[in-house]
PDB file of C-alpha atoms and ligand atoms in Angstrom:
ATOM      1  CA  MET A  34     117.784 206.702  42.486  1.00 93.00           C
ATOM      2  CA  THR A  35     121.215 207.146  44.102  1.00 96.00           C
ATOM      3  CA  GLU A  36     124.383 206.251  42.216  1.00 97.00           C
ATOM      4  CA  LEU A  37     124.800 203.272  44.521  1.00 97.00           C
ATOM      5  CA  GLU A  38     121.278 202.054  43.716  1.00 97.00           C
ATOM      6  CA  ALA A  39     122.054 202.460  40.008  1.00 98.00           C
ATOM      7  CA  LEU A  40     125.136 200.308  40.565  1.00 98.00           C
ATOM      8  CA  TYR A  41     122.975 197.656  42.256  1.00 98.00           C
ATOM      9  CA  THR A  42     120.832 197.506  39.127  1.00 98.00           C
ATOM     10  CA  GLN A  43     123.960 196.768  37.103  1.00 98.00           C
ATOM     11  CA  ILE A  44     125.094 194.131  39.590  1.00 98.00           C
ATOM     12  CA  ILE A  45     121.825 192.210  39.737  1.00 98.00           C
ATOM     13  CA  THR A  46     121.611 192.037  35.951  1.00 98.00           C
ATOM     14  CA  CYS A  47     125.331 191.325  35.401  1.00 98.00           C
ATOM     15  CA  GLU A  48     126.236 188.439  33.099  1.00 98.00           C
ATOM     16  CA  SER A  49     129.995 189.041  32.967  1.00 98.00           C
ATOM     17  CA  CYS A  50     130.968 185.629  34.325  1.00 98.00           C
ATOM     18  CA  GLY A  51     129.580 182.110  34.635  1.00 98.00           C
ATOM     19  CA  LEU A  52     128.240 182.661  38.161  1.00 98.00           C
ATOM     20  CA  CYS A  53     125.207 184.391  36.650  1.00 98.00           C
ATOM     21  CA  LYS A  54     124.061 180.989  35.406  1.00 98.00           C
ATOM     22  CA  THR A  55     124.082 179.325  38.824  1.00 98.00           C
ATOM     23  CA  ARG A  56     123.062 182.175  41.133  1.00 98.00           C
ATOM     24  CA  THR A  57     119.551 182.580  42.501  1.00 98.00           C
ATOM     25  CA  GLN A  58     120.223 186.277  42.747  1.00 98.00           C
ATOM     26  CA  ALA A  59     123.209 188.576  43.035  1.00 98.00           C
ATOM     27  CA  VAL A  60     124.109 190.144  46.381  1.00 98.00           C
ATOM     28  CA  PRO A  61     125.231 193.728  45.769  1.00 98.00           C
ATOM     29  CA  GLY A  62     125.809 194.844  49.372  1.00 98.00           C
ATOM     30  CA  GLU A  63     123.953 196.971  51.895  1.00 98.00           C
ATOM     31  CA  GLY A  64     124.265 199.558  54.614  1.00 98.00           C
ATOM     32  CA  ALA A  65     124.778 203.262  55.039  1.00 98.00           C
ATOM     33  CA  GLU A  66     125.653 204.927  51.739  1.00 97.00           C
ATOM     34  CA  ASN A  67     128.037 207.268  53.583  1.00 97.00           C
ATOM     35  CA  ALA A  68     129.328 204.730  56.107  1.00 98.00           C
ATOM     36  CA  GLU A  69     132.660 205.402  57.777  1.00 98.00           C
ATOM     37  CA  ILE A  70     133.431 201.688  57.832  1.00 98.00           C
ATOM     38  CA  MET A  71     133.085 199.277  54.913  1.00 99.00           C
ATOM     39  CA  PHE A  72     133.341 195.535  55.603  1.00 99.00           C
ATOM     40  CA  VAL A  73     134.374 193.380  52.647  1.00 98.00           C
ATOM     41  CA  GLY A  74     133.802 189.612  52.706  1.00 98.00           C
ATOM     42  CA  GLU A  75     134.485 186.921  50.130  1.00 98.00           C
ATOM     43  CA  GLY A  76     131.232 186.131  48.398  1.00 98.00           C
ATOM     44  CA  PRO A  77     127.628 185.115  49.061  1.00 98.00           C
ATOM     45  CA  GLY A  78     126.841 181.706  50.526  1.00 97.00           C
ATOM     46  CA  PHE A  79     123.617 179.716  50.344  1.00 97.00           C
ATOM     47  CA  HIS A  80     121.435 182.021  52.442  1.00 98.00           C
ATOM     48  CA  GLU A  81     122.793 185.197  50.903  1.00 98.00           C
ATOM     49  CA  ASP A  82     122.110 183.825  47.420  1.00 98.00           C
ATOM     50  CA  GLN A  83     118.536 183.014  48.461  1.00 98.00           C
ATOM     51  CA  GLN A  84     117.811 186.406  49.993  1.00 98.00           C
ATOM     52  CA  GLY A  85     120.056 188.778  48.048  1.00 98.00           C
ATOM     53  CA  ARG A  86     121.620 190.197  51.226  1.00 98.00           C
ATOM     54  CA  PRO A  87     125.221 189.873  52.470  1.00 98.00           C
ATOM     55  CA  PHE A  88     126.169 188.036  55.666  1.00 98.00           C
ATOM     56  CA  ILE A  89     122.806 186.768  56.825  1.00 97.00           C
ATOM     57  CA  GLY A  90     123.760 183.115  57.570  1.00 96.00           C
ATOM     58  CA  ALA A  91     125.670 181.841  60.620  1.00 96.00           C
ATOM     59  CA  ALA A  92     128.750 183.960  59.816  1.00 97.00           C
ATOM     60  CA  GLY A  93     126.483 186.966  59.396  1.00 98.00           C
ATOM     61  CA  LYS A  94     124.877 186.442  62.798  1.00 97.00           C
ATOM     62  CA  PHE A  95     128.343 186.357  64.312  1.00 98.00           C
ATOM     63  CA  LEU A  96     129.256 189.521  62.372  1.00 98.00           C
ATOM     64  CA  ASP A  97     126.151 191.188  63.855  1.00 98.00           C
ATOM     65  CA  GLU A  98     127.379 190.155  67.320  1.00 98.00           C
ATOM     66  CA  LEU A  99     130.842 191.521  66.629  1.00 98.00           C
ATOM     67  CA  LEU A 100     129.346 194.805  65.437  1.00 98.00           C
ATOM     68  CA  GLY A 101     127.168 194.917  68.543  1.00 98.00           C
ATOM     69  CA  SER A 102     130.256 194.446  70.716  1.00 98.00           C
ATOM     70  CA  ILE A 103     131.502 197.842  69.479  1.00 98.00           C
ATOM     71  CA  SER A 104     128.049 199.446  69.659  1.00 98.00           C
ATOM     72  CA  LEU A 105     127.423 199.334  65.912  1.00 98.00           C
ATOM     73  CA  THR A 106     124.584 197.889  63.874  1.00 98.00           C
ATOM     74  CA  ARG A 107     124.435 196.993  60.220  1.00 98.00           C
ATOM     75  CA  SER A 108     122.776 200.284  59.406  1.00 98.00           C
ATOM     76  CA  ASP A 109     125.835 202.171  60.745  1.00 98.00           C
ATOM     77  CA  VAL A 110     128.262 200.437  58.369  1.00 98.00           C
ATOM     78  CA  TYR A 111     128.440 199.173  54.790  1.00 98.00           C
ATOM     79  CA  ILE A 112     128.791 195.440  54.091  1.00 98.00           C
ATOM     80  CA  CYS A 113     129.655 193.840  50.755  1.00 98.00           C
ATOM     81  CA  ASN A 114     131.754 191.118  49.145  1.00 98.00           C
ATOM     82  CA  VAL A 115     134.558 190.700  46.620  1.00 98.00           C
ATOM     83  CA  VAL A 116     132.232 188.700  44.361  1.00 98.00           C
ATOM     84  CA  LYS A 117     128.535 189.426  44.198  1.00 98.00           C
ATOM     85  CA  CYS A 118     127.253 186.008  43.124  1.00 98.00           C
ATOM     86  CA  ARG A 119     127.524 182.716  44.988  1.00 98.00           C
ATOM     87  CA  PRO A 120     130.164 180.292  43.713  1.00 98.00           C
ATOM     88  CA  PRO A 121     128.460 176.877  43.488  1.00 97.00           C
ATOM     89  CA  GLY A 122     128.972 174.731  46.581  1.00 95.00           C
ATOM     90  CA  ASN A 123     130.610 177.738  48.285  1.00 92.00           C
ATOM     91  CA  ARG A 124     133.913 177.086  46.513  1.00 96.00           C
ATOM     92  CA  ASP A 125     136.431 179.926  46.350  1.00 95.00           C
ATOM     93  CA  PRO A 126     135.792 182.293  43.431  1.00 97.00           C
ATOM     94  CA  VAL A 127     138.204 181.726  40.525  1.00 97.00           C
ATOM     95  CA  PRO A 128     140.348 184.595  39.150  1.00 97.00           C
ATOM     96  CA  GLU A 129     138.038 185.214  36.138  1.00 98.00           C
ATOM     97  CA  GLU A 130     135.073 185.658  38.490  1.00 98.00           C
ATOM     98  CA  VAL A 131     137.029 187.991  40.756  1.00 98.00           C
ATOM     99  CA  ASP A 132     138.180 190.035  37.748  1.00 98.00           C
ATOM    100  CA  ALA A 133     134.655 190.259  36.325  1.00 98.00           C
ATOM    101  CA  CYS A 134     133.376 191.621  39.638  1.00 98.00           C
ATOM    102  CA  ARG A 135     136.323 193.970  40.284  1.00 98.00           C
ATOM    103  CA  PRO A 136     134.736 197.136  38.818  1.00 98.00           C
ATOM    104  CA  PHE A 137     131.730 196.751  41.122  1.00 98.00           C
ATOM    105  CA  LEU A 138     133.746 196.725  44.334  1.00 98.00           C
ATOM    106  CA  LEU A 139     135.970 199.554  43.089  1.00 98.00           C
ATOM    107  CA  ARG A 140     132.879 201.653  42.371  1.00 98.00           C
ATOM    108  CA  GLN A 141     131.327 200.818  45.752  1.00 98.00           C
ATOM    109  CA  ILE A 142     134.490 202.021  47.472  1.00 98.00           C
ATOM    110  CA  GLU A 143     134.448 205.194  45.402  1.00 98.00           C
ATOM    111  CA  LEU A 144     130.769 205.920  46.117  1.00 98.00           C
ATOM    112  CA  VAL A 145     130.651 205.025  49.822  1.00 98.00           C
ATOM    113  CA  ASP A 146     134.086 206.599  50.310  1.00 98.00           C
ATOM    114  CA  PRO A 147     134.648 204.937  53.711  1.00 98.00           C
ATOM    115  CA  LYS A 148     137.251 206.166  56.173  1.00 98.00           C
ATOM    116  CA  LEU A 149     138.170 202.551  56.900  1.00 98.00           C
ATOM    117  CA  ILE A 150     137.923 199.344  54.878  1.00 98.00           C
ATOM    118  CA  VAL A 151     137.846 196.206  57.029  1.00 98.00           C
ATOM    119  CA  THR A 152     138.744 193.068  55.118  1.00 98.00           C
ATOM    120  CA  LEU A 153     137.048 189.919  56.414  1.00 98.00           C
ATOM    121  CA  GLY A 154     139.274 186.890  55.902  1.00 97.00           C
ATOM    122  CA  ARG A 155     142.176 185.968  53.657  1.00 97.00           C
ATOM    123  CA  PHE A 156     140.291 186.187  50.384  1.00 97.00           C
ATOM    124  CA  SER A 157     139.230 189.775  50.872  1.00 98.00           C
ATOM    125  CA  LEU A 158     142.695 190.643  52.206  1.00 98.00           C
ATOM    126  CA  SER A 159     144.313 189.272  49.062  1.00 97.00           C
ATOM    127  CA  TRP A 160     142.013 191.318  46.805  1.00 98.00           C
ATOM    128  CA  PHE A 161     143.685 194.428  48.218  1.00 98.00           C
ATOM    129  CA  PHE A 162     147.079 193.031  49.269  1.00 98.00           C
ATOM    130  CA  PRO A 163     147.767 189.934  47.138  1.00 97.00           C
ATOM    131  CA  ARG A 164     151.014 188.940  48.829  1.00 97.00           C
ATOM    132  CA  ASP A 165     149.932 189.166  52.437  1.00 97.00           C
ATOM    133  CA  ALA A 166     149.027 186.433  54.895  1.00 97.00           C
ATOM    134  CA  ILE A 167     146.079 187.045  57.199  1.00 97.00           C
ATOM    135  CA  GLY A 168     147.891 185.536  60.191  1.00 96.00           C
ATOM    136  CA  LYS A 169     150.617 188.177  59.853  1.00 97.00           C
ATOM    137  CA  VAL A 170     148.619 191.321  59.152  1.00 98.00           C
ATOM    138  CA  ARG A 171     145.401 190.802  61.109  1.00 97.00           C
ATOM    139  CA  GLY A 172     144.752 193.530  63.622  1.00 97.00           C
ATOM    140  CA  SER A 173     146.953 196.084  61.865  1.00 97.00           C
ATOM    141  CA  LEU A 174     145.931 199.420  60.401  1.00 97.00           C
ATOM    142  CA  ARG A 175     147.571 200.233  57.088  1.00 96.00           C
ATOM    143  CA  GLN A 176     147.365 202.848  54.428  1.00 96.00           C
ATOM    144  CA  MET A 177     147.446 202.381  50.663  1.00 96.00           C
ATOM    145  CA  GLY A 178     146.452 204.696  47.837  1.00 94.00           C
ATOM    146  CA  GLY A 179     144.941 207.243  50.223  1.00 94.00           C
ATOM    147  CA  ARG A 180     142.752 204.703  51.999  1.00 97.00           C
ATOM    148  CA  HIS A 181     142.966 202.976  55.332  1.00 98.00           C
ATOM    149  CA  TYR A 182     142.644 199.243  55.805  1.00 98.00           C
ATOM    150  CA  TYR A 183     142.254 196.976  58.806  1.00 98.00           C
ATOM    151  CA  HIS A 184     142.302 193.201  58.552  1.00 98.00           C
ATOM    152  CA  VAL A 185     140.455 190.607  60.610  1.00 98.00           C
ATOM    153  CA  TYR A 186     139.809 186.894  60.285  1.00 98.00           C
ATOM    154  CA  HIS A 187     136.645 185.844  58.484  1.00 98.00           C
ATOM    155  CA  PRO A 188     133.747 185.435  60.953  1.00 98.00           C
ATOM    156  CA  ALA A 189     132.997 181.985  59.466  1.00 97.00           C
ATOM    157  CA  ALA A 190     136.556 180.841  60.234  1.00 96.00           C
ATOM    158  CA  ALA A 191     136.425 182.251  63.753  1.00 94.00           C
ATOM    159  CA  LEU A 192     132.927 181.024  64.574  1.00 91.00           C
ATOM    160  CA  HIS A 193     133.858 177.500  65.597  1.00 87.00           C
ATOM    161  CA  ASN A 194     137.489 177.986  66.552  1.00 93.00           C
ATOM    162  CA  GLY A 195     137.976 179.184  70.117  1.00 91.00           C
ATOM    163  CA  ASN A 196     141.405 180.732  69.485  1.00 94.00           C
ATOM    164  CA  LEU A 197     140.405 182.623  66.354  1.00 96.00           C
ATOM    165  CA  ARG A 198     137.181 183.687  68.009  1.00 97.00           C
ATOM    166  CA  GLN A 199     139.122 185.383  70.777  1.00 97.00           C
ATOM    167  CA  VAL A 200     141.423 187.021  68.218  1.00 97.00           C
ATOM    168  CA  ILE A 201     138.557 188.355  66.091  1.00 98.00           C
ATOM    169  CA  ASN A 202     136.797 189.630  69.226  1.00 97.00           C
ATOM    170  CA  ASP A 203     139.971 191.476  70.226  1.00 97.00           C
ATOM    171  CA  ASP A 204     140.531 192.820  66.714  1.00 98.00           C
ATOM    172  CA  PHE A 205     136.971 194.132  66.558  1.00 98.00           C
ATOM    173  CA  ALA A 206     137.360 195.709  69.990  1.00 98.00           C
ATOM    174  CA  ASN A 207     140.175 197.824  68.485  1.00 98.00           C
ATOM    175  CA  ILE A 208     138.086 199.180  65.601  1.00 98.00           C
ATOM    176  CA  PRO A 209     136.773 202.273  67.444  1.00 98.00           C
ATOM    177  CA  ARG A 210     140.359 203.216  68.372  1.00 97.00           C
ATOM    178  CA  VAL A 211     141.524 202.578  64.810  1.00 97.00           C
ATOM    179  CA  LEU A 212     138.789 204.855  63.486  1.00 97.00           C
ATOM    180  CA  GLU A 213     139.714 207.525  66.016  1.00 96.00           C
ATOM    181  CA  THR A 214     143.346 207.340  64.862  1.00 95.00           C
ATOM    182  CA  ILE A 215     142.247 207.870  61.285  1.00 96.00           C
ATOM    183  CA  ARG A 216     139.933 210.753  62.175  1.00 94.00           C
ATOM    184  CA  GLU A 217     142.650 212.523  64.137  1.00 91.00           C
ATOM    185  CA  ASP A 218     145.799 211.912  62.152  1.00 79.00           C
ATOM    186  CA  THR A 219     145.391 211.189  58.521  1.00 54.00           C
ATOM    187  CA  PRO A 220     143.346 212.971  55.890  1.00 48.00           C
ATOM    188  CA  VAL A 221     141.713 210.473  53.549  1.00 44.00           C
ATOM    189  CA  VAL A 222     142.125 211.148  49.860  1.00 43.00           C
ATOM    190  CA  ALA A 223     139.151 210.039  47.775  1.00 38.00           C
ATOM    191  CA  ALA A 224     140.851 207.633  45.416  1.00 38.00           C
ATOM    192  CA  ALA A 225     140.091 204.031  44.598  1.00 37.00           C
ATOM    193  CA  PRO A 226     142.824 201.707  45.806  1.00 40.00           C
ATOM    194  CA  ALA A 227     145.106 200.111  43.300  1.00 39.00           C
ATOM    195  CA  PRO A 228     145.087 196.406  44.147  1.00 38.00           C
ATOM    196  CA  THR A 229     148.817 196.169  44.740  1.00 38.00           C
ATOM    197  CA  GLU A 230     150.736 194.911  47.710  1.00 40.00           C
ATOM    198  CA  GLN A 231     152.322 198.251  48.576  1.00 39.00           C
ATOM    199  CA  GLY A 232     150.845 198.446  52.033  1.00 41.00           C
ATOM    200  CA  ARG A 233     152.384 200.086  55.046  1.00 36.00           C
ATOM    201  CA  LEU A 234     152.102 198.735  58.541  1.00 40.00           C
ATOM    202  CA  PHE A 235     151.396 201.400  61.132  1.00 38.00           C
TER     203      PHE A 235
HETATM  204  N1  URA B 217     130.634 184.903  53.720  1.00 91.36           N
HETATM  205  C1  URA B 217     131.023 185.965  52.987  1.00 91.36           C
HETATM  206  O1  URA B 217     132.211 186.153  52.755  1.00 91.36           O
HETATM  207  N2  URA B 217     130.101 186.797  52.559  1.00 91.36           N
HETATM  208  C2  URA B 217     128.808 186.658  52.819  1.00 91.36           C
HETATM  209  O2  URA B 217     128.013 187.487  52.378  1.00 91.36           O
HETATM  210  C3  URA B 217     128.424 185.546  53.578  1.00 91.36           C
HETATM  211  C4  URA B 217     129.343 184.681  54.030  1.00 91.36           C
END
């Protein structure tokens, strides 16, 4: 069993917050254990809760399309969420739930050790950069605590909004170039990010 698989065992049996009472199953995350790119969403929805896999509903199908547009598939990247259990009715997770899940995402980042973390939507953005607004920072590459971050709108938000859809398409189209910039210029230090707002715009 890999360390990541051992972490999944902890996640699916976790009872650290009230979401364990309403979930069908936890959704740890999936993808390449040594992926260069980690995508971080908000939390599981109905379908994810049923199947135990991240981003498999309508937003997930759109995410697959976006990945395809830059010649990637799910198995090339790593996909997970800020919270691993579905908040009832798809409400936003509350701070206690986010805090209870925090060690899991920190450990996933440490184990996968991605070159680039792509935050999907405002909720994921604020986990890493609490003060920032998605409309201002989307499409920018930043560095914090030895890691690189790139922010895009959430696929669910962009799915039915023509303007946002164009923006997320464009922001995804830049990901290969962003990754190239990181590979060429900046050595990545293997350290978990401190969730502070001390980001730097490139
Ligand atoms: N939205 C998310 O943020 N995560 C999922 O896994 C599915 C939908």
